[in-house]
Amino acid sequence: MKVGITGSPQAGKTTLFRLLTGMAGAKPGAGTSNLGVMEVPDERVSTLSETYKPEKTTYARIKLVDIQAHNGQEFLNEVRNLDALIVVLGCFMDEPGVQDSLDFMESMETEFYCADLASVEGRLERLKKNKAKPVNQMEIPFLEKCKEALDNEVALRDIDFLPHEMTLLSNFAFYSNKPVILAPNISEEHLTSGDYPGMEQISGIAEDRGYKIVPFSGMVEEEIESLDKESRIEFLETYGFTQPGTARIAQAAYETLGLISFFTIGSDEVRAWTIRLGTKAKEAAGKIHSDMERGFIKAEVVPFDDFSRLGSVKACRDKGLVRLEGKDYVVEDGDIINVRFNV
Ligand SMILES: Nc1nc2c(ncn2[C@@H]2O[C@H](COP(=O)(O)OP(=O)(O)OP(=O)(O)O)[C@@H](O)[C@H]2O)c(=O)[nH]1
Ligand SMILES: [Mg+2]
């Protein structure tokens, strides 16, 4: 999974990239895109780590790209292989700066509709010419449905596709099907006031398209970075927040990608493992080690909430709350899992 950060020039993209990846050396200006990995903050992992004091604590991670191009084919090439986009909006700026961000959004969406339309039309043309393969002919009504949406500037992510159409959709990397998170970069004074320049238009766009909005303040969060954890929380509390905006952006990206976490615990490592919603126990075990998938017997499962209530897995076991699940068990977000296997 790979998420891209984009937005108009000087909106604070590289600032957000640095905050999310901790890569202090990330280059601010034009050139090649910055590549990094962001940790997804998770209170549950922190709690497990405080309880078990392991040698190592590993949070969920997602690859992140600070996209340098702002438009055109170069921009589209960079976005093509990404799974989601975070659009930084320069709302700490004066009015023209805010307008640049709104214009960027509009032109990005238009580029996405046009690029998708070109793919759909190209594919339709080839299919109609080549009538030899009946399997591919089934694609035609699907592509016509896509074309109608795109002709009306409706994003493919907003179309209700039938199950067999969803399967076809997954074969394409359509731009307008990628999830988008809006991240207004706001000034310190607006952190407390509850509004910011451009808020009305941005909320309107988000509501219309189903985008999530997570405001943050690049400047304030860079200040917080240098504080220790306790002072950071104290500082944030003065603004009425319990965690930084960047943490909420990382979590929103994780969620919007349909990702959930299960946990493993031990004295060596407490770790969050990333799976897609709907993953079954045997496949989830394979994330940890291929032997665990191959030799899967059972998964011992404790939901994090039960753990949190009783304070330890042992206490859960004493109360009979550790469940034994088979290979087809659909893993839930927050399950603490111990895989029994034999190879
Ligand atoms: N006042 C203020 N300045 C900010 C904030 N965030 C970023 N900046 C400043 O705005 C400038 C641009 O920030 P970058 O993070 O480099 O922005 P960018 O979107 O990566 O810019 P380009 O890659 O050049 O398009 C820098 O001088 C930052 O210090 C903010 O929240 N408040
Ligand atoms: Mg930059």
Tab-separated table of C-alpha atoms and ligand atoms in Angstrom:
chain	number	residue	atom	x	y	z
A	1	MET	CA	0.000	0.000	0.000
A	2	LYS	CA	1.318	3.369	-0.978
A	3	VAL	CA	-0.171	6.777	-0.267
A	4	GLY	CA	0.767	10.016	-2.014
A	5	ILE	CA	0.821	13.563	-0.677
A	6	THR	CA	-0.164	16.186	-3.203
A	7	GLY	CA	-1.498	19.756	-3.325
A	8	SER	CA	-0.705	23.172	-4.755
A	9	PRO	CA	2.851	24.607	-4.558
A	10	GLN	CA	3.939	25.658	-1.067
A	11	ALA	CA	0.833	24.208	0.599
A	12	GLY	CA	2.959	22.345	3.157
A	13	LYS	CA	3.276	18.927	1.472
A	14	THR	CA	6.901	18.310	2.368
A	15	THR	CA	6.270	19.596	5.902
A	16	LEU	CA	3.526	16.981	6.284
A	17	PHE	CA	5.742	14.309	4.686
A	18	ARG	CA	8.523	15.077	7.174
A	19	LEU	CA	6.098	14.985	10.102
A	20	LEU	CA	4.590	11.668	9.008
A	21	THR	CA	7.835	9.883	8.150
A	22	GLY	CA	10.250	11.542	10.563
A	23	MET	CA	12.597	12.021	7.606
A	24	ALA	CA	14.072	15.340	8.606
A	25	GLY	CA	16.242	15.433	5.496
A	26	ALA	CA	13.351	15.331	3.035
A	27	LYS	CA	14.014	17.902	0.355
A	28	PRO	CA	11.685	20.855	0.356
A	29	GLY	CA	11.593	21.832	-3.297
A	30	ALA	CA	11.193	20.517	-6.803
A	31	GLY	CA	13.093	17.574	-8.253
A	32	THR	CA	12.363	13.930	-7.643
A	33	SER	CA	9.658	12.885	-5.219
A	34	ASN	CA	10.512	12.038	-1.621
A	35	LEU	CA	9.829	8.422	-0.656
A	36	GLY	CA	9.360	7.242	2.905
A	37	VAL	CA	7.386	5.127	5.331
A	38	MET	CA	4.928	6.409	7.905
A	39	GLU	CA	3.981	4.737	11.132
A	40	VAL	CA	0.292	4.630	11.952
A	41	PRO	CA	-0.035	5.729	15.590
A	42	ASP	CA	-2.241	3.374	17.575
A	43	GLU	CA	-3.012	3.788	21.285
A	44	ARG	CA	-3.733	0.073	21.511
A	45	VAL	CA	-0.196	-0.825	20.455
A	46	SER	CA	1.160	1.675	22.991
A	47	THR	CA	-0.959	0.103	25.741
A	48	LEU	CA	0.182	-3.421	24.828
A	49	SER	CA	3.765	-2.226	24.792
A	50	GLU	CA	3.450	-0.594	28.221
A	51	THR	CA	1.998	-3.840	29.576
A	52	TYR	CA	4.497	-6.292	28.086
A	53	LYS	CA	7.589	-4.049	27.925
A	54	PRO	CA	8.951	-5.851	24.851
A	55	GLU	CA	12.388	-5.252	23.334
A	56	LYS	CA	10.726	-3.890	20.257
A	57	THR	CA	7.387	-2.227	19.467
A	58	THR	CA	6.242	-2.136	15.874
A	59	TYR	CA	3.358	-0.021	14.646
A	60	ALA	CA	1.547	-0.483	11.334
A	61	ARG	CA	3.357	1.162	8.426
A	62	ILE	CA	2.371	2.602	5.071
A	63	LYS	CA	4.632	3.781	2.252
A	64	LEU	CA	4.399	7.471	1.546
A	65	VAL	CA	5.343	9.610	-1.461
A	66	ASP	CA	5.757	13.405	-1.437
A	67	ILE	CA	4.702	13.979	-5.049
A	68	GLN	CA	6.642	16.753	-6.759
A	69	ALA	CA	4.682	17.206	-9.982
A	70	HIS	CA	1.507	19.260	-9.693
A	71	ASN	CA	-0.167	18.516	-13.013
A	72	GLY	CA	0.086	16.976	-16.455
A	73	GLN	CA	1.336	13.564	-17.497
A	74	GLU	CA	4.199	13.627	-15.015
A	75	PHE	CA	1.699	14.083	-12.173
A	76	LEU	CA	-0.575	11.324	-13.523
A	77	ASN	CA	2.391	8.949	-13.848
A	78	GLU	CA	3.279	9.527	-10.208
A	79	VAL	CA	-0.297	8.991	-9.025
A	80	ARG	CA	-1.059	5.911	-11.168
A	81	ASN	CA	0.396	3.336	-8.771
A	82	LEU	CA	-0.785	4.926	-5.544
A	83	ASP	CA	-3.627	3.497	-3.464
A	84	ALA	CA	-4.822	6.781	-1.954
A	85	LEU	CA	-4.053	10.500	-1.959
A	86	ILE	CA	-3.699	13.069	0.791
A	87	VAL	CA	-4.336	16.548	-0.617
A	88	VAL	CA	-2.696	19.283	1.465
A	89	LEU	CA	-4.583	22.588	1.232
A	90	GLY	CA	-2.651	25.744	2.116
A	91	CYS	CA	-5.264	27.266	4.426
A	92	PHE	CA	-2.652	29.003	6.605
A	93	MET	CA	-2.040	31.304	3.651
A	94	ASP	CA	-3.738	34.491	2.569
A	95	GLU	CA	-6.702	34.428	0.215
A	96	PRO	CA	-4.827	33.861	-3.088
A	97	GLY	CA	-2.950	30.968	-1.492
A	98	VAL	CA	-6.197	29.364	-0.376
A	99	GLN	CA	-7.641	29.910	-3.850
A	100	ASP	CA	-4.582	28.130	-5.348
A	101	SER	CA	-5.443	25.091	-3.263
A	102	LEU	CA	-9.082	25.125	-4.373
A	103	ASP	CA	-7.993	25.514	-8.006
A	104	PHE	CA	-5.558	22.641	-7.577
A	105	MET	CA	-8.377	20.389	-6.354
A	106	GLU	CA	-10.528	21.265	-9.314
A	107	SER	CA	-7.816	20.752	-11.905
A	108	MET	CA	-6.705	17.491	-10.256
A	109	GLU	CA	-10.220	16.103	-10.462
A	110	THR	CA	-10.600	17.197	-14.079
A	111	GLU	CA	-7.298	15.520	-14.963
A	112	PHE	CA	-8.493	12.342	-13.260
A	113	TYR	CA	-11.830	12.281	-15.134
A	114	CYS	CA	-10.095	12.927	-18.462
A	115	ALA	CA	-7.407	10.288	-17.927
A	116	ASP	CA	-9.974	7.685	-16.865
A	117	LEU	CA	-12.226	8.563	-19.780
A	118	ALA	CA	-9.321	8.131	-22.197
A	119	SER	CA	-8.554	4.662	-20.731
A	120	VAL	CA	-12.211	3.634	-20.865
A	121	GLU	CA	-12.670	4.842	-24.450
A	122	GLY	CA	-9.425	3.240	-25.595
A	123	ARG	CA	-10.360	-0.088	-24.057
A	124	LEU	CA	-13.921	0.081	-25.454
A	125	GLU	CA	-12.614	0.746	-28.923
A	126	ARG	CA	-10.249	-2.226	-28.772
A	127	LEU	CA	-12.961	-4.545	-27.437
A	128	LYS	CA	-15.450	-3.520	-30.093
A	129	LYS	CA	-12.904	-4.097	-32.840
A	130	ASN	CA	-11.822	-7.434	-31.474
A	131	LYS	CA	-15.022	-9.476	-31.166
A	132	ALA	CA	-13.143	-12.781	-31.003
A	133	LYS	CA	-12.976	-13.072	-27.220
A	134	PRO	CA	-16.477	-13.427	-25.712
A	135	VAL	CA	-15.084	-13.184	-22.132
A	136	ASN	CA	-13.794	-9.688	-22.774
A	137	GLN	CA	-17.087	-8.683	-24.384
A	138	MET	CA	-18.640	-8.826	-20.895
A	139	GLU	CA	-16.545	-5.808	-20.067
A	140	ILE	CA	-18.387	-3.609	-22.550
A	141	PRO	CA	-21.496	-2.790	-20.458
A	142	PHE	CA	-19.229	-2.132	-17.468
A	143	LEU	CA	-17.044	0.248	-19.445
A	144	GLU	CA	-20.102	2.004	-20.845
A	145	LYS	CA	-21.340	2.563	-17.298
A	146	CYS	CA	-17.923	4.049	-16.417
A	147	LYS	CA	-17.986	6.228	-19.513
A	148	GLU	CA	-21.402	7.645	-18.686
A	149	ALA	CA	-20.242	8.583	-15.182
A	150	LEU	CA	-17.011	10.185	-16.371
A	151	ASP	CA	-18.790	12.096	-19.159
A	152	ASN	CA	-20.820	13.687	-16.350
A	153	GLU	CA	-17.738	14.305	-14.203
A	154	VAL	CA	-18.799	11.721	-11.649
A	155	ALA	CA	-15.897	9.902	-9.991
A	156	LEU	CA	-15.866	6.112	-10.347
A	157	ARG	CA	-15.535	5.767	-6.582
A	158	ASP	CA	-19.057	7.238	-6.322
A	159	ILE	CA	-20.701	4.675	-8.601
A	160	ASP	CA	-22.604	1.711	-7.164
A	161	PHE	CA	-21.088	-1.164	-9.080
A	162	LEU	CA	-22.518	-4.696	-9.003
A	163	PRO	CA	-20.289	-7.438	-7.543
A	164	HIS	CA	-19.104	-8.688	-10.961
A	165	GLU	CA	-18.420	-5.077	-11.988
A	166	MET	CA	-16.334	-4.582	-8.833
A	167	THR	CA	-14.197	-7.507	-9.984
A	168	LEU	CA	-13.692	-5.845	-13.374
A	169	LEU	CA	-12.984	-2.513	-11.666
A	170	SER	CA	-10.176	-4.049	-9.645
A	171	ASN	CA	-8.346	-4.819	-12.916
A	172	PHE	CA	-8.008	-1.109	-13.655
A	173	ALA	CA	-6.073	1.543	-11.735
A	174	PHE	CA	-8.593	4.331	-12.340
A	175	TYR	CA	-7.613	7.697	-10.930
A	176	SER	CA	-11.109	8.764	-9.925
A	177	ASN	CA	-11.501	5.553	-7.951
A	178	LYS	CA	-8.660	6.380	-5.569
A	179	PRO	CA	-9.671	7.470	-2.068
A	180	VAL	CA	-8.827	11.086	-1.208
A	181	ILE	CA	-8.243	12.692	2.188
A	182	LEU	CA	-8.244	16.467	2.446
A	183	ALA	CA	-5.679	17.890	4.867
A	184	PRO	CA	-6.149	21.643	5.313
A	185	ASN	CA	-2.882	23.045	6.684
A	186	ILE	CA	-4.140	25.735	9.055
A	187	SER	CA	-2.497	28.409	11.152
A	188	GLU	CA	-2.104	28.283	14.923
A	189	GLU	CA	-4.947	30.730	15.586
A	190	HIS	CA	-7.372	28.568	13.613
A	191	LEU	CA	-6.545	25.432	15.589
A	192	THR	CA	-8.707	26.739	18.410
A	193	SER	CA	-11.258	28.862	16.561
A	194	GLY	CA	-12.880	25.899	14.793
A	195	ASP	CA	-12.814	27.530	11.363
A	196	TYR	CA	-10.199	28.480	8.785
A	197	PRO	CA	-9.989	30.264	5.440
A	198	GLY	CA	-11.711	28.240	2.715
A	199	MET	CA	-13.455	25.958	5.203
A	200	GLU	CA	-16.886	26.368	3.661
A	201	GLN	CA	-15.788	25.514	0.121
A	202	ILE	CA	-13.597	22.640	1.315
A	203	SER	CA	-16.408	21.164	3.427
A	204	GLY	CA	-18.725	21.455	0.416
A	205	ILE	CA	-16.299	19.579	-1.844
A	206	ALA	CA	-15.703	16.917	0.818
A	207	GLU	CA	-19.402	16.372	1.383
A	208	ASP	CA	-20.162	16.205	-2.319
A	209	ARG	CA	-17.384	13.711	-3.087
A	210	GLY	CA	-17.283	11.763	0.182
A	211	TYR	CA	-13.725	12.845	1.063
A	212	LYS	CA	-12.538	12.854	4.663
A	213	ILE	CA	-11.223	16.157	6.036
A	214	VAL	CA	-8.456	16.165	8.643
A	215	PRO	CA	-7.051	19.633	9.417
A	216	PHE	CA	-3.551	19.989	10.854
A	217	SER	CA	-1.126	22.802	11.476
A	218	GLY	CA	2.253	22.111	9.891
A	219	MET	CA	3.959	24.829	11.856
A	220	VAL	CA	2.515	23.936	15.265
A	221	GLU	CA	3.183	20.250	14.734
A	222	GLU	CA	6.790	20.899	13.773
A	223	GLU	CA	7.121	22.750	17.096
A	224	ILE	CA	5.568	19.834	18.959
A	225	GLU	CA	7.927	17.344	17.301
A	226	SER	CA	10.829	18.555	19.382
A	227	LEU	CA	8.970	18.112	22.680
A	228	ASP	CA	8.978	14.929	24.737
A	229	LYS	CA	5.791	12.868	24.712
A	230	GLU	CA	4.286	14.283	27.925
A	231	SER	CA	4.841	17.921	27.036
A	232	ARG	CA	3.474	17.199	23.582
A	233	ILE	CA	0.173	15.953	25.000
A	234	GLU	CA	0.029	18.875	27.454
A	235	PHE	CA	0.651	21.278	24.603
A	236	LEU	CA	-2.053	19.703	22.452
A	237	GLU	CA	-4.529	19.743	25.313
A	238	THR	CA	-4.288	23.516	25.369
A	239	TYR	CA	-5.818	23.322	21.882
A	240	GLY	CA	-8.354	20.705	22.931
A	241	PHE	CA	-6.700	17.816	21.063
A	242	THR	CA	-5.595	14.467	22.425
A	243	GLN	CA	-3.331	13.665	19.484
A	244	PRO	CA	-1.590	15.541	16.669
A	245	GLY	CA	-3.385	16.136	13.363
A	246	THR	CA	-0.674	14.127	11.626
A	247	ALA	CA	-1.620	11.062	13.701
A	248	ARG	CA	-5.223	11.502	12.620
A	249	ILE	CA	-4.150	11.872	8.989
A	250	ALA	CA	-2.179	8.604	9.168
A	251	GLN	CA	-5.151	6.856	10.784
A	252	ALA	CA	-7.573	8.268	8.210
A	253	ALA	CA	-5.334	7.007	5.385
A	254	TYR	CA	-5.187	3.544	6.953
A	255	GLU	CA	-8.954	3.411	7.342
A	256	THR	CA	-9.718	4.754	3.924
A	257	LEU	CA	-7.553	2.000	2.409
A	258	GLY	CA	-9.792	-0.587	4.108
A	259	LEU	CA	-6.924	-1.705	6.336
A	260	ILE	CA	-7.222	-3.050	9.866
A	261	SER	CA	-4.690	-4.267	12.434
A	262	PHE	CA	-4.322	-7.381	14.495
A	263	PHE	CA	-1.690	-7.645	17.194
A	264	THR	CA	0.874	-10.150	18.381
A	265	ILE	CA	2.441	-9.859	21.827
A	266	GLY	CA	5.606	-11.235	23.352
A	267	SER	CA	8.628	-10.239	25.399
A	268	ASP	CA	10.604	-9.768	22.166
A	269	GLU	CA	8.057	-7.747	20.232
A	270	VAL	CA	4.610	-6.190	20.384
A	271	ARG	CA	3.495	-5.681	16.850
A	272	ALA	CA	0.604	-4.469	14.727
A	273	TRP	CA	0.040	-6.433	11.513
A	274	THR	CA	-1.803	-4.921	8.613
A	275	ILE	CA	-4.516	-6.836	6.789
A	276	ARG	CA	-7.447	-5.948	4.587
A	277	LEU	CA	-10.908	-5.939	6.097
A	278	GLY	CA	-12.360	-9.441	5.586
A	279	THR	CA	-9.062	-11.381	5.788
A	280	LYS	CA	-9.379	-14.878	7.253
A	281	ALA	CA	-7.234	-16.234	10.100
A	282	LYS	CA	-5.082	-18.565	7.993
A	283	GLU	CA	-4.132	-15.843	5.520
A	284	ALA	CA	-3.548	-13.381	8.369
A	285	ALA	CA	-1.173	-15.907	9.961
A	286	GLY	CA	0.750	-15.905	6.680
A	287	LYS	CA	1.510	-12.213	7.218
A	288	ILE	CA	3.579	-13.190	10.253
A	289	HIS	CA	5.298	-16.184	8.649
A	290	SER	CA	4.545	-18.414	5.658
A	291	ASP	CA	5.055	-21.477	7.937
A	292	MET	CA	2.218	-20.266	10.136
A	293	GLU	CA	-0.108	-20.204	7.153
A	294	ARG	CA	1.073	-23.559	5.819
A	295	GLY	CA	0.888	-25.338	9.153
A	296	PHE	CA	-2.046	-23.386	10.576
A	297	ILE	CA	-3.973	-25.258	13.277
A	298	LYS	CA	-5.924	-22.663	15.280
A	299	ALA	CA	-5.746	-19.011	16.233
A	300	GLU	CA	-6.093	-18.008	19.877
A	301	VAL	CA	-7.950	-14.704	19.787
A	302	VAL	CA	-8.588	-12.036	22.421
A	303	PRO	CA	-10.240	-8.783	21.342
A	304	PHE	CA	-8.192	-5.781	22.479
A	305	ASP	CA	-11.220	-4.400	24.369
A	306	ASP	CA	-11.385	-7.491	26.587
A	307	PHE	CA	-7.642	-7.228	27.190
A	308	SER	CA	-8.002	-3.563	28.038
A	309	ARG	CA	-10.813	-4.257	30.503
A	310	LEU	CA	-9.016	-7.081	32.319
A	311	GLY	CA	-5.423	-5.877	31.995
A	312	SER	CA	-3.726	-9.019	30.682
A	313	VAL	CA	-4.197	-11.948	28.336
A	314	LYS	CA	-3.789	-14.256	31.326
A	315	ALA	CA	-6.763	-12.618	33.065
A	316	CYS	CA	-8.761	-13.050	29.833
A	317	ARG	CA	-7.784	-16.716	29.725
A	318	ASP	CA	-8.877	-17.221	33.349
A	319	LYS	CA	-12.271	-15.748	32.461
A	320	GLY	CA	-12.557	-17.986	29.409
A	321	LEU	CA	-12.338	-15.031	27.014
A	322	VAL	CA	-9.548	-16.454	24.847
A	323	ARG	CA	-11.324	-17.953	21.843
A	324	LEU	CA	-9.981	-20.702	19.626
A	325	GLU	CA	-10.752	-19.890	15.998
A	326	GLY	CA	-10.325	-21.950	12.827
A	327	LYS	CA	-8.801	-21.007	9.471
A	328	ASP	CA	-11.972	-19.373	8.140
A	329	TYR	CA	-12.419	-16.992	11.067
A	330	VAL	CA	-12.607	-13.424	9.740
A	331	VAL	CA	-10.062	-11.441	11.746
A	332	GLU	CA	-11.397	-8.276	13.370
A	333	ASP	CA	-9.645	-4.999	13.950
A	334	GLY	CA	-7.941	-5.134	17.345
A	335	ASP	CA	-7.759	-8.922	17.703
A	336	ILE	CA	-4.749	-10.070	19.720
A	337	ILE	CA	-3.715	-13.316	18.070
A	338	ASN	CA	-1.496	-16.252	18.889
A	339	VAL	CA	-1.208	-18.704	16.018
A	340	ARG	CA	-0.926	-22.410	16.774
A	341	PHE	CA	0.798	-24.134	13.887
A	342	ASN	CA	2.780	-27.215	13.010
A	343	VAL	CA	5.129	-27.727	10.062
B	1	LIG	N1	3.017	29.837	8.530
B	1	LIG	C1	3.070	28.579	8.158
B	1	LIG	N2	3.992	28.223	7.265
B	1	LIG	C2	4.031	26.922	6.872
B	1	LIG	C3	3.136	25.964	7.367
B	1	LIG	N3	3.409	24.790	6.777
B	1	LIG	C4	4.443	25.016	5.932
B	1	LIG	N4	4.828	26.313	5.987
B	1	LIG	C5	5.925	26.948	5.254
B	1	LIG	O1	5.564	27.011	3.892
B	1	LIG	C6	6.706	26.759	3.084
B	1	LIG	C7	6.431	25.596	2.185
B	1	LIG	O2	6.330	24.416	2.932
B	1	LIG	P1	6.621	23.008	2.254
B	1	LIG	O3	6.224	21.968	3.262
B	1	LIG	O4	7.971	22.949	1.702
B	1	LIG	O5	5.532	23.072	1.102
B	1	LIG	P2	5.420	22.185	-0.208
B	1	LIG	O6	3.954	22.042	-0.479
B	1	LIG	O7	6.187	20.924	-0.058
B	1	LIG	O8	6.076	23.132	-1.291
B	1	LIG	P3	6.593	22.747	-2.768
B	1	LIG	O9	7.114	21.342	-2.727
B	1	LIG	O10	7.635	23.749	-3.078
B	1	LIG	O11	5.382	22.874	-3.647
B	1	LIG	C8	7.870	26.498	4.026
B	1	LIG	O12	8.607	27.670	4.159
B	1	LIG	C9	7.188	26.116	5.315
B	1	LIG	O13	7.963	26.446	6.441
B	1	LIG	C10	2.174	26.377	8.338
B	1	LIG	O14	1.359	25.602	8.848
B	1	LIG	N5	2.194	27.699	8.683
B	2	MG	MG	7.653	20.077	-1.275
